[in-house]
Amino acid sequence: MDLTRISATDLLKQLANRNVSAAEVMRSTLDRIAKVNGEVNAIVALRDTDELMAEAKARDNGPVTGPLHGLPIAVKDLVNVAGVVSSQGSPVFKGVVPDSDDLIAARMRAAGAILIGKTNTPEFGLGSHTFNPVYGATRNPYDADHTCGGSSGGAAVALATGMVTLADGSDMMGSLRNPAAWNNVYGFRPSWGRVPSDPVGDSFLHQLSTLGPMARSPEDLGVLLDVISGPDPRLPLVSESASVSPVNTADLQGLRIGWLGDWGGTFPIEPGILDLCKDAMNVFETLGAQVEAVAPPFDAEQLWSSWITLRSFSVAAGLEPLASKKDHLKDTAQWELDRGLAVSAMEVHHASVIRSEWFRCAANLFDQFDALVLPSAQVWPFAIDLPYPTQIAGRTMDTYHRWMHVTVPVSLIGLPCLAAPAGFGAQGLPMGFQLFGPRGSDQKLLSVGAAYHAETNWPNKRPAMS
């Protein structure tokens, strides 16, 4: 039995029942990392082997400690982990070793996970392409000359190659969804407020980014989502949420799905992507769902105007302490910082009015449909040495992130969204779609995804290197 390839759900049951030891799982994990990580560069800041094996043996000699008992997990390198270099991909923090865990790391550790190191990310998580001056680029396991996406790119690649069975990520502008699509795995952006961020700085104004799980099945997503969900008394806007696990396969008879496609031509999309996503919609129809094309429900340029104002406002709030070191930041971080510092309070207000109008519009849509679907990305994985696409299908991109416009309708209003694999294009590269619903429909989306997964099982297609 290959312990790096079975599902997290099955592996955790075996660990809890003592049918397999944490030491065995750790040894298999470290062997797998040694075999494949050199080519893809997904795991960084890996802890000492002897320390990890000792921690695993201690788990075997003690009680079962929680739902993640004995499971090795590498944490996204935007998250502080006690005793592990936490650089955020930036030279400003190169070599920094925190003495305490951020909240999500603390929750995974308390649930019994063994935190083995980090997964690579772009500098400060900016841009959907995982490269940084500290660790370099993470490569796509299906074609090492191409990007894996981002910002949770290291996490997605680690999952795709069997180096971990569960991974955490974060998502502002598709950072859980884009790498899931480009690495043939699942990502889940939860309803905003389900998973808390750290109780540091402002806890009221910024509602664009959220933490979430990545895995090779919706059932496995649910395991980690339950661990990292739930309120913290220090945070005002985090909601109580019912458990989603176990994720049961939904009956899709009569399920109403709205297909938004390219938003009426507003989103330029490379050839083949829409066709592949439509093939995935055919799977839903085979399972009994009703899929209907939906005309653009809201002006995409208004969504974009609102988004870039609120995003720069939010990103600059995080980067402001580094303003005196701005010359040490990458150009896109400098651009976000400058825009955010220049925005006025009323500009933020007007952007949030548009956001509110879109939320009301989406609520009406969900009276007609149980879920809506968009592609997860507008382009196929691009060359590893390209910072970001500057044009799509002949249309010039006016910012470094305009090519991810397709993720904005979900992110702007904090909707739950399952990023699911849709298969492979003509060049053998993966792609996926976003299945999203109203706030609070997290469990339903995962159950719908479980039905799709049972029919397709796309993540079972292995990278060539394995």
CSV table of C-alpha atoms in Angstrom, one decimal:
chain,number,residue,atom,x,y,z
A,1,MET,CA,0.0,0.0,0.0
A,2,ASP,CA,1.4,3.4,-1.0
A,3,LEU,CA,0.7,5.6,2.0
A,4,THR,CA,1.3,8.8,-0.1
A,5,ARG,CA,-1.5,8.0,-2.6
A,6,ILE,CA,-4.4,6.9,-0.5
A,7,SER,CA,-7.0,9.5,0.6
A,8,ALA,CA,-6.4,11.6,3.6
A,9,THR,CA,-9.7,10.3,5.0
A,10,ASP,CA,-8.6,6.6,4.8
A,11,LEU,CA,-5.1,7.4,6.0
A,12,LEU,CA,-6.4,9.2,9.1
A,13,LYS,CA,-8.7,6.3,9.9
A,14,GLN,CA,-5.8,3.9,9.8
A,15,LEU,CA,-3.7,6.2,11.9
A,16,ALA,CA,-6.5,6.6,14.5
A,17,ASN,CA,-7.0,2.8,14.6
A,18,ARG,CA,-3.3,2.2,14.8
A,19,ASN,CA,-3.4,0.1,11.7
A,20,VAL,CA,-0.5,2.2,10.4
A,21,SER,CA,2.0,4.1,12.5
A,22,ALA,CA,2.7,7.8,12.3
A,23,ALA,CA,6.4,6.9,11.9
A,24,GLU,CA,5.5,4.8,8.8
A,25,VAL,CA,3.6,7.7,7.3
A,26,MET,CA,6.3,10.2,8.0
A,27,ARG,CA,9.0,7.9,6.5
A,28,SER,CA,6.9,7.5,3.3
A,29,THR,CA,6.3,11.2,3.2
A,30,LEU,CA,9.9,12.1,3.5
A,31,ASP,CA,10.9,9.5,1.0
A,32,ARG,CA,8.4,10.9,-1.5
A,33,ILE,CA,9.6,14.5,-0.9
A,34,ALA,CA,13.2,13.3,-1.5
A,35,LYS,CA,12.2,11.7,-4.8
A,36,VAL,CA,10.2,14.4,-6.4
A,37,ASN,CA,10.6,17.8,-4.7
A,38,GLY,CA,13.9,18.5,-6.4
A,39,GLU,CA,12.2,18.8,-9.7
A,40,VAL,CA,9.1,20.7,-8.7
A,41,ASN,CA,10.3,22.8,-5.6
A,42,ALA,CA,7.0,22.7,-3.8
A,43,ILE,CA,8.1,22.0,-0.2
A,44,VAL,CA,10.4,24.6,1.3
A,45,ALA,CA,11.9,25.1,4.8
A,46,LEU,CA,11.6,21.3,5.5
A,47,ARG,CA,12.4,20.4,9.1
A,48,ASP,CA,15.2,18.1,10.2
A,49,THR,CA,14.4,14.4,9.4
A,50,ASP,CA,15.4,13.1,12.8
A,51,GLU,CA,13.2,15.7,14.5
A,52,LEU,CA,10.3,14.8,12.4
A,53,MET,CA,10.7,11.0,12.9
A,54,ALA,CA,11.0,11.6,16.6
A,55,GLU,CA,7.8,13.6,16.7
A,56,ALA,CA,6.0,10.9,14.7
A,57,LYS,CA,7.2,8.2,17.1
A,58,ALA,CA,6.0,10.3,20.0
A,59,ARG,CA,2.5,10.3,18.4
A,60,ASP,CA,2.7,6.5,18.2
A,61,ASN,CA,3.6,6.2,21.8
A,62,GLY,CA,0.8,8.6,23.0
A,63,PRO,CA,-2.9,8.9,22.7
A,64,VAL,CA,-4.8,9.8,19.5
A,65,THR,CA,-4.6,13.6,19.6
A,66,GLY,CA,-7.3,14.7,17.2
A,67,PRO,CA,-8.8,14.4,13.7
A,68,LEU,CA,-5.4,14.9,12.0
A,69,HIS,CA,-3.5,12.6,14.4
A,70,GLY,CA,0.0,11.8,13.0
A,71,LEU,CA,-0.6,13.4,9.6
A,72,PRO,CA,2.3,15.3,8.0
A,73,ILE,CA,1.3,18.7,6.7
A,74,ALA,CA,3.4,21.4,5.1
A,75,VAL,CA,1.9,24.8,5.8
A,76,LYS,CA,1.7,27.6,3.2
A,77,ASP,CA,4.6,30.0,3.6
A,78,LEU,CA,2.3,33.0,4.3
A,79,VAL,CA,1.6,31.4,7.7
A,80,ASN,CA,3.9,31.6,10.7
A,81,VAL,CA,4.8,28.2,12.2
A,82,ALA,CA,6.8,28.1,15.4
A,83,GLY,CA,10.4,27.0,14.9
A,84,VAL,CA,10.1,27.0,11.1
A,85,VAL,CA,11.5,29.6,8.7
A,86,SER,CA,8.5,31.7,7.7
A,87,SER,CA,9.6,34.1,4.9
A,88,GLN,CA,6.4,34.9,3.0
A,89,GLY,CA,8.6,34.5,-0.1
A,90,SER,CA,10.2,37.8,0.6
A,91,PRO,CA,13.9,38.8,1.2
A,92,VAL,CA,12.6,41.1,3.9
A,93,PHE,CA,11.7,38.1,6.0
A,94,LYS,CA,14.3,35.6,4.7
A,95,GLY,CA,15.5,33.4,7.6
A,96,VAL,CA,12.9,34.7,10.1
A,97,VAL,CA,11.8,31.9,12.6
A,98,PRO,CA,8.7,32.7,14.6
A,99,ASP,CA,8.3,31.6,18.1
A,100,SER,CA,4.6,31.0,17.9
A,101,ASP,CA,2.0,29.6,15.5
A,102,ASP,CA,-0.5,31.6,13.5
A,103,LEU,CA,-4.1,30.6,14.3
A,104,ILE,CA,-4.5,28.1,11.4
A,105,ALA,CA,-1.2,26.4,12.1
A,106,ALA,CA,-2.1,26.2,15.8
A,107,ARG,CA,-5.5,24.6,15.0
A,108,MET,CA,-3.9,22.0,12.7
A,109,ARG,CA,-1.2,21.2,15.3
A,110,ALA,CA,-3.9,20.9,18.1
A,111,ALA,CA,-5.8,18.5,15.8
A,112,GLY,CA,-2.7,16.2,15.8
A,113,ALA,CA,-1.0,17.2,12.6
A,114,ILE,CA,2.8,17.1,12.4
A,115,LEU,CA,3.9,20.4,10.7
A,116,ILE,CA,6.9,19.4,8.6
A,117,GLY,CA,7.8,22.6,6.8
A,118,LYS,CA,6.3,25.0,4.3
A,119,THR,CA,4.8,25.1,0.8
A,120,ASN,CA,6.1,27.7,-1.6
A,121,THR,CA,4.2,30.8,-2.5
A,122,PRO,CA,4.8,34.0,-4.4
A,123,GLU,CA,6.2,37.0,-2.5
A,124,PHE,CA,3.5,38.0,-0.1
A,125,GLY,CA,1.1,35.8,-2.0
A,126,LEU,CA,0.7,38.4,-4.8
A,127,GLY,CA,0.2,37.0,-8.3
A,128,SER,CA,-1.1,33.6,-9.4
A,129,HIS,CA,2.3,32.3,-10.3
A,130,THR,CA,4.5,30.8,-7.5
A,131,PHE,CA,8.0,32.2,-7.7
A,132,ASN,CA,10.0,34.4,-5.3
A,133,PRO,CA,13.6,35.5,-4.7
A,134,VAL,CA,13.9,33.4,-1.6
A,135,TYR,CA,13.1,29.9,-2.9
A,136,GLY,CA,12.7,30.3,-6.6
A,137,ALA,CA,9.8,29.0,-8.7
A,138,THR,CA,7.6,26.0,-8.1
A,139,ARG,CA,7.0,24.0,-11.3
A,140,ASN,CA,3.9,22.3,-12.7
A,141,PRO,CA,4.1,18.5,-12.2
A,142,TYR,CA,2.5,17.9,-15.6
A,143,ASP,CA,5.1,20.0,-17.4
A,144,ALA,CA,8.0,21.4,-15.5
A,145,ASP,CA,8.5,24.2,-18.0
A,146,HIS,CA,5.2,25.7,-17.0
A,147,THR,CA,3.8,27.5,-13.9
A,148,CYS,CA,1.8,25.7,-11.2
A,149,GLY,CA,-0.3,28.8,-10.5
A,150,GLY,CA,-0.6,30.5,-7.1
A,151,SER,CA,-0.5,31.7,-4.6
A,152,SER,CA,-1.1,28.3,-3.1
A,153,GLY,CA,1.0,26.8,-5.8
A,154,GLY,CA,3.4,24.9,-3.6
A,155,ALA,CA,0.4,23.3,-1.8
A,156,ALA,CA,-1.3,22.2,-5.0
A,157,VAL,CA,1.9,20.7,-6.4
A,158,ALA,CA,2.7,18.9,-3.1
A,159,LEU,CA,-0.8,17.3,-3.3
A,160,ALA,CA,-0.6,16.4,-7.0
A,161,THR,CA,2.7,14.7,-6.5
A,162,GLY,CA,1.8,12.8,-3.3
A,163,MET,CA,4.1,14.7,-1.0
A,164,VAL,CA,1.2,15.5,1.3
A,165,THR,CA,-2.4,14.3,1.5
A,166,LEU,CA,-3.9,17.5,2.8
A,167,ALA,CA,-2.8,21.1,2.5
A,168,ASP,CA,-3.9,24.6,3.6
A,169,GLY,CA,-4.1,27.6,1.4
A,170,SER,CA,-5.5,31.1,1.2
A,171,ASP,CA,-7.5,32.8,-1.4
A,172,MET,CA,-8.0,36.5,-2.3
A,173,MET,CA,-8.1,36.4,-6.1
A,174,GLY,CA,-8.2,32.7,-6.9
A,175,SER,CA,-5.2,31.5,-4.9
A,176,LEU,CA,-6.9,28.3,-3.9
A,177,ARG,CA,-8.8,28.0,-7.2
A,178,ASN,CA,-6.2,28.7,-9.9
A,179,PRO,CA,-3.5,26.3,-8.6
A,180,ALA,CA,-6.2,23.6,-8.0
A,181,ALA,CA,-7.1,23.9,-11.7
A,182,TRP,CA,-3.6,23.8,-12.9
A,183,ASN,CA,-2.5,20.8,-10.8
A,184,ASN,CA,-5.6,18.6,-11.1
A,185,VAL,CA,-6.6,18.8,-7.5
A,186,TYR,CA,-9.4,20.4,-5.4
A,187,GLY,CA,-9.4,23.7,-3.6
A,188,PHE,CA,-12.2,25.1,-1.5
A,189,ARG,CA,-12.7,28.8,-0.7
A,190,PRO,CA,-15.2,28.8,2.2
A,191,SER,CA,-17.9,31.3,3.0
A,192,TRP,CA,-16.1,34.4,4.2
A,193,GLY,CA,-16.2,34.4,8.0
A,194,ARG,CA,-16.2,30.6,8.4
A,195,VAL,CA,-12.4,30.3,8.8
A,196,PRO,CA,-10.8,33.0,10.9
A,197,SER,CA,-7.5,34.8,10.1
A,198,ASP,CA,-5.2,35.9,12.8
A,199,PRO,CA,-6.5,38.4,15.4
A,200,VAL,CA,-3.9,41.0,14.4
A,201,GLY,CA,-4.5,44.6,13.2
A,202,ASP,CA,-7.9,45.5,11.8
A,203,SER,CA,-10.7,42.8,12.2
A,204,PHE,CA,-13.6,44.7,10.6
A,205,LEU,CA,-12.7,46.3,7.2
A,206,HIS,CA,-11.2,43.7,5.0
A,207,GLN,CA,-13.3,40.9,3.7
A,208,LEU,CA,-11.7,39.7,0.5
A,209,SER,CA,-9.2,37.0,1.6
A,210,THR,CA,-9.9,33.8,3.4
A,211,LEU,CA,-8.0,30.7,4.4
A,212,GLY,CA,-9.2,27.3,3.1
A,213,PRO,CA,-8.3,23.6,2.4
A,214,MET,CA,-6.8,21.8,-0.6
A,215,ALA,CA,-7.0,18.1,-1.2
A,216,ARG,CA,-7.4,15.3,-3.8
A,217,SER,CA,-11.2,14.9,-3.1
A,218,PRO,CA,-14.1,16.9,-1.7
A,219,GLU,CA,-14.3,14.4,1.2
A,220,ASP,CA,-10.7,15.2,2.2
A,221,LEU,CA,-11.4,18.9,1.9
A,222,GLY,CA,-14.2,18.5,4.5
A,223,VAL,CA,-11.8,17.0,7.0
A,224,LEU,CA,-9.4,19.9,7.0
A,225,LEU,CA,-12.2,22.5,6.7
A,226,ASP,CA,-13.7,21.3,9.9
A,227,VAL,CA,-10.4,21.6,11.7
A,228,ILE,CA,-9.7,25.2,10.7
A,229,SER,CA,-13.3,26.5,10.9
A,230,GLY,CA,-15.0,28.1,13.8
A,231,PRO,CA,-15.0,31.4,15.8
A,232,ASP,CA,-12.3,33.0,17.8
A,233,PRO,CA,-13.5,35.2,20.7
A,234,ARG,CA,-10.9,37.9,19.6
A,235,LEU,CA,-12.5,38.2,16.2
A,236,PRO,CA,-15.9,39.9,15.6
A,237,LEU,CA,-17.0,38.7,12.2
A,238,VAL,CA,-16.3,34.9,12.3
A,239,SER,CA,-19.4,32.8,12.3
A,240,GLU,CA,-20.4,29.6,14.0
A,241,SER,CA,-20.5,26.9,11.3
A,242,ALA,CA,-21.9,23.4,11.4
A,243,SER,CA,-19.5,20.5,10.6
A,244,VAL,CA,-19.3,19.5,7.0
A,245,SER,CA,-17.8,16.1,7.6
A,246,PRO,CA,-18.3,13.4,6.6
A,247,VAL,CA,-18.9,14.8,3.1
A,248,ASN,CA,-21.7,12.6,1.6
A,249,THR,CA,-22.3,12.2,-2.1
A,250,ALA,CA,-25.3,14.4,-3.1
A,251,ASP,CA,-28.2,13.2,-5.3
A,252,LEU,CA,-28.0,15.6,-8.2
A,253,GLN,CA,-31.5,14.9,-9.6
A,254,GLY,CA,-33.1,18.3,-10.2
A,255,LEU,CA,-30.1,20.3,-9.1
A,256,ARG,CA,-30.1,23.7,-10.9
A,257,ILE,CA,-26.7,24.9,-12.2
A,258,GLY,CA,-26.1,28.2,-14.0
A,259,TRP,CA,-23.3,28.2,-16.5
A,260,LEU,CA,-21.8,31.7,-16.8
A,261,GLY,CA,-19.1,30.8,-19.3
A,262,ASP,CA,-17.0,33.8,-20.3
A,263,TRP,CA,-19.5,36.3,-18.9
A,264,GLY,CA,-21.0,37.1,-22.3
A,265,GLY,CA,-17.6,37.6,-23.9
A,266,THR,CA,-16.3,40.0,-21.2
A,267,PHE,CA,-13.6,37.6,-20.0
A,268,PRO,CA,-11.1,36.7,-22.7
A,269,ILE,CA,-10.4,33.0,-22.4
A,270,GLU,CA,-7.8,30.9,-24.2
A,271,PRO,CA,-9.1,28.3,-26.7
A,272,GLY,CA,-10.1,24.9,-25.2
A,273,ILE,CA,-10.9,26.1,-21.7
A,274,LEU,CA,-14.6,26.7,-22.1
A,275,ASP,CA,-15.0,23.4,-24.1
A,276,LEU,CA,-13.3,21.5,-21.3
A,277,CYS,CA,-15.5,23.1,-18.6
A,278,LYS,CA,-18.6,22.4,-20.7
A,279,ASP,CA,-17.6,18.7,-20.8
A,280,ALA,CA,-17.6,18.9,-17.0
A,281,MET,CA,-21.1,20.3,-17.1
A,282,ASN,CA,-22.1,17.3,-19.2
A,283,VAL,CA,-21.0,15.1,-16.3
A,284,PHE,CA,-23.4,17.0,-14.0
A,285,GLU,CA,-26.2,16.6,-16.5
A,286,THR,CA,-25.5,12.8,-16.7
A,287,LEU,CA,-25.9,12.7,-12.9
A,288,GLY,CA,-29.3,14.4,-13.1
A,289,ALA,CA,-28.6,18.1,-12.7
A,290,GLN,CA,-30.1,20.8,-15.0
A,291,VAL,CA,-27.4,23.0,-16.5
A,292,GLU,CA,-28.6,26.3,-18.1
A,293,ALA,CA,-26.5,29.0,-19.7
A,294,VAL,CA,-26.8,32.4,-17.9
A,295,ALA,CA,-26.5,35.8,-19.4
A,296,PRO,CA,-24.1,38.2,-17.7
A,297,PRO,CA,-25.9,39.2,-14.4
A,298,PHE,CA,-23.8,42.2,-13.6
A,299,ASP,CA,-21.5,44.7,-15.4
A,300,ALA,CA,-18.0,43.1,-15.2
A,301,GLU,CA,-16.2,46.4,-15.4
A,302,GLN,CA,-18.0,47.6,-12.3
A,303,LEU,CA,-17.0,44.4,-10.5
A,304,TRP,CA,-13.4,45.1,-11.6
A,305,SER,CA,-13.4,48.7,-10.5
A,306,SER,CA,-14.8,47.8,-7.1
A,307,TRP,CA,-12.3,44.9,-6.9
A,308,ILE,CA,-9.1,46.7,-7.6
A,309,THR,CA,-9.9,49.5,-5.2
A,310,LEU,CA,-10.8,47.2,-2.3
A,311,ARG,CA,-7.9,44.8,-3.1
A,312,SER,CA,-5.3,47.6,-3.2
A,313,PHE,CA,-6.8,49.1,0.0
A,314,SER,CA,-6.5,45.6,1.7
A,315,VAL,CA,-3.0,44.7,0.3
A,316,ALA,CA,-1.6,48.1,1.2
A,317,ALA,CA,-2.9,47.8,4.8
A,318,GLY,CA,-0.8,44.6,5.1
A,319,LEU,CA,2.2,46.1,3.4
A,320,GLU,CA,2.2,49.5,5.1
A,321,PRO,CA,4.6,48.5,7.8
A,322,LEU,CA,7.1,47.8,5.0
A,323,ALA,CA,6.7,51.1,3.2
A,324,SER,CA,10.1,52.3,4.3
A,325,LYS,CA,11.6,49.2,2.6
A,326,LYS,CA,9.5,49.5,-0.5
A,327,ASP,CA,12.5,49.3,-2.8
A,328,HIS,CA,13.0,45.7,-1.5
A,329,LEU,CA,9.6,44.6,-2.6
A,330,LYS,CA,8.7,43.2,-6.0
A,331,ASP,CA,7.2,45.6,-8.5
A,332,THR,CA,3.6,44.3,-8.1
A,333,ALA,CA,3.8,44.7,-4.3
A,334,GLN,CA,5.0,48.3,-4.8
A,335,TRP,CA,2.2,48.9,-7.2
A,336,GLU,CA,-0.5,47.7,-4.8
A,337,LEU,CA,1.1,49.6,-1.9
A,338,ASP,CA,1.1,52.9,-3.9
A,339,ARG,CA,-2.4,52.5,-5.1
A,340,GLY,CA,-3.7,51.5,-1.6
A,341,LEU,CA,-2.0,54.4,0.1
A,342,ALA,CA,-3.5,56.8,-2.5
A,343,VAL,CA,-7.1,55.7,-2.3
A,344,SER,CA,-9.6,57.9,-0.4
A,345,ALA,CA,-12.2,56.8,2.2
A,346,MET,CA,-15.0,57.7,-0.2
A,347,GLU,CA,-13.4,55.7,-3.0
A,348,VAL,CA,-13.5,52.7,-0.7
A,349,HIS,CA,-17.1,53.5,0.2
A,350,HIS,CA,-18.2,53.7,-3.5
A,351,ALA,CA,-16.4,50.4,-4.3
A,352,SER,CA,-18.2,48.7,-1.4
A,353,VAL,CA,-21.5,50.1,-2.7
A,354,ILE,CA,-20.9,48.2,-6.0
A,355,ARG,CA,-19.9,45.2,-4.0
A,356,SER,CA,-23.2,45.4,-2.1
A,357,GLU,CA,-25.2,45.7,-5.3
A,358,TRP,CA,-23.5,42.6,-6.7
A,359,PHE,CA,-24.3,40.7,-3.5
A,360,ARG,CA,-28.0,41.5,-3.9
A,361,CYS,CA,-27.9,40.6,-7.5
A,362,ALA,CA,-26.3,37.3,-6.7
A,363,ALA,CA,-28.9,36.6,-4.0
A,364,ASN,CA,-31.6,36.8,-6.7
A,365,LEU,CA,-29.6,34.5,-9.0
A,366,PHE,CA,-29.5,31.9,-6.2
A,367,ASP,CA,-33.3,32.0,-6.1
A,368,GLN,CA,-33.1,30.5,-9.6
A,369,PHE,CA,-30.0,28.3,-9.3
A,370,ASP,CA,-28.5,26.1,-6.6
A,371,ALA,CA,-25.0,26.9,-7.8
A,372,LEU,CA,-23.2,28.8,-10.5
A,373,VAL,CA,-20.2,27.9,-12.6
A,374,LEU,CA,-17.2,29.7,-14.1
A,375,PRO,CA,-13.8,28.5,-15.4
A,376,SER,CA,-11.2,28.6,-12.7
A,377,ALA,CA,-8.7,30.5,-14.9
A,378,GLN,CA,-8.7,32.3,-18.2
A,379,VAL,CA,-5.4,30.9,-19.5
A,380,TRP,CA,-3.7,27.5,-19.5
A,381,PRO,CA,-0.5,27.2,-17.4
A,382,PHE,CA,2.0,29.5,-19.0
A,383,ALA,CA,5.8,29.4,-19.3
A,384,ILE,CA,7.7,29.3,-16.0
A,385,ASP,CA,9.8,32.3,-16.8
A,386,LEU,CA,6.8,34.6,-17.6
A,387,PRO,CA,5.9,36.7,-14.6
A,388,TYR,CA,2.2,37.0,-15.8
A,389,PRO,CA,0.2,37.0,-19.0
A,390,THR,CA,0.1,40.4,-20.7
A,391,GLN,CA,-2.6,39.4,-23.2
A,392,ILE,CA,-5.3,36.8,-23.8
A,393,ALA,CA,-6.7,35.9,-27.2
A,394,GLY,CA,-5.3,39.2,-28.6
A,395,ARG,CA,-6.6,41.3,-25.7
A,396,THR,CA,-4.1,43.3,-23.7
A,397,MET,CA,-4.1,43.0,-19.9
A,398,ASP,CA,-4.0,46.4,-18.2
A,399,THR,CA,-2.7,45.1,-14.8
A,400,TYR,CA,-0.6,42.2,-13.6
A,401,HIS,CA,-3.7,40.4,-12.4
A,402,ARG,CA,-6.4,41.3,-14.9
A,403,TRP,CA,-6.0,37.8,-16.4
A,404,MET,CA,-7.6,36.4,-13.2
A,405,HIS,CA,-10.8,38.6,-13.6
A,406,VAL,CA,-12.8,35.4,-13.7
A,407,THR,CA,-12.3,34.8,-9.9
A,408,VAL,CA,-13.6,38.3,-8.9
A,409,PRO,CA,-17.3,37.6,-8.8
A,410,VAL,CA,-16.8,35.0,-6.1
A,411,SER,CA,-14.1,36.9,-4.1
A,412,LEU,CA,-15.7,40.3,-4.1
A,413,ILE,CA,-18.7,39.1,-2.0
A,414,GLY,CA,-17.2,36.2,0.0
A,415,LEU,CA,-19.1,33.3,-1.6
A,416,PRO,CA,-18.2,29.6,-0.9
A,417,CYS,CA,-16.6,28.1,-4.0
A,418,LEU,CA,-15.3,24.6,-4.9
A,419,ALA,CA,-12.5,24.5,-7.4
A,420,ALA,CA,-12.7,21.2,-9.1
A,421,PRO,CA,-10.6,19.6,-11.9
A,422,ALA,CA,-12.2,19.4,-15.4
A,423,GLY,CA,-9.5,17.3,-17.1
A,424,PHE,CA,-6.8,18.0,-19.5
A,425,GLY,CA,-6.3,20.1,-22.7
A,426,ALA,CA,-4.7,19.2,-26.0
A,427,GLN,CA,-1.2,19.9,-24.6
A,428,GLY,CA,-1.8,17.6,-21.5
A,429,LEU,CA,-2.1,20.5,-19.1
A,430,PRO,CA,-4.9,20.5,-16.4
A,431,MET,CA,-7.8,23.0,-16.1
A,432,GLY,CA,-10.7,23.3,-13.7
A,433,PHE,CA,-13.9,25.1,-12.9
A,434,GLN,CA,-15.4,27.1,-10.0
A,435,LEU,CA,-18.7,25.8,-8.5
A,436,PHE,CA,-20.1,28.5,-6.2
A,437,GLY,CA,-23.2,29.1,-4.2
A,438,PRO,CA,-24.8,31.5,-1.6
A,439,ARG,CA,-23.1,32.2,1.7
A,440,GLY,CA,-23.4,29.2,4.0
A,441,SER,CA,-23.8,26.6,1.3
A,442,ASP,CA,-20.3,25.1,1.9
A,443,GLN,CA,-21.5,21.6,2.8
A,444,LYS,CA,-23.9,21.4,-0.1
A,445,LEU,CA,-21.1,22.4,-2.6
A,446,LEU,CA,-18.8,19.8,-1.2
A,447,SER,CA,-21.5,17.1,-1.4
A,448,VAL,CA,-22.2,18.1,-5.0
A,449,GLY,CA,-18.5,18.0,-5.7
A,450,ALA,CA,-18.3,14.5,-4.1
A,451,ALA,CA,-20.9,13.3,-6.7
A,452,TYR,CA,-18.8,14.8,-9.5
A,453,HIS,CA,-15.6,13.3,-8.1
A,454,ALA,CA,-17.1,9.8,-7.8
A,455,GLU,CA,-17.9,10.0,-11.5
A,456,THR,CA,-14.6,11.5,-12.7
A,457,ASN,CA,-11.8,11.0,-10.1
A,458,TRP,CA,-9.6,13.3,-12.1
A,459,PRO,CA,-6.8,13.6,-9.4
A,460,ASN,CA,-6.1,9.9,-9.8
A,461,LYS,CA,-4.3,10.8,-13.1
A,462,ARG,CA,-0.7,11.0,-12.0
A,463,PRO,CA,2.0,13.4,-13.0
A,464,ALA,CA,4.4,11.9,-15.4
A,465,MET,CA,7.3,12.0,-12.9
A,466,SER,CA,5.6,9.4,-10.6
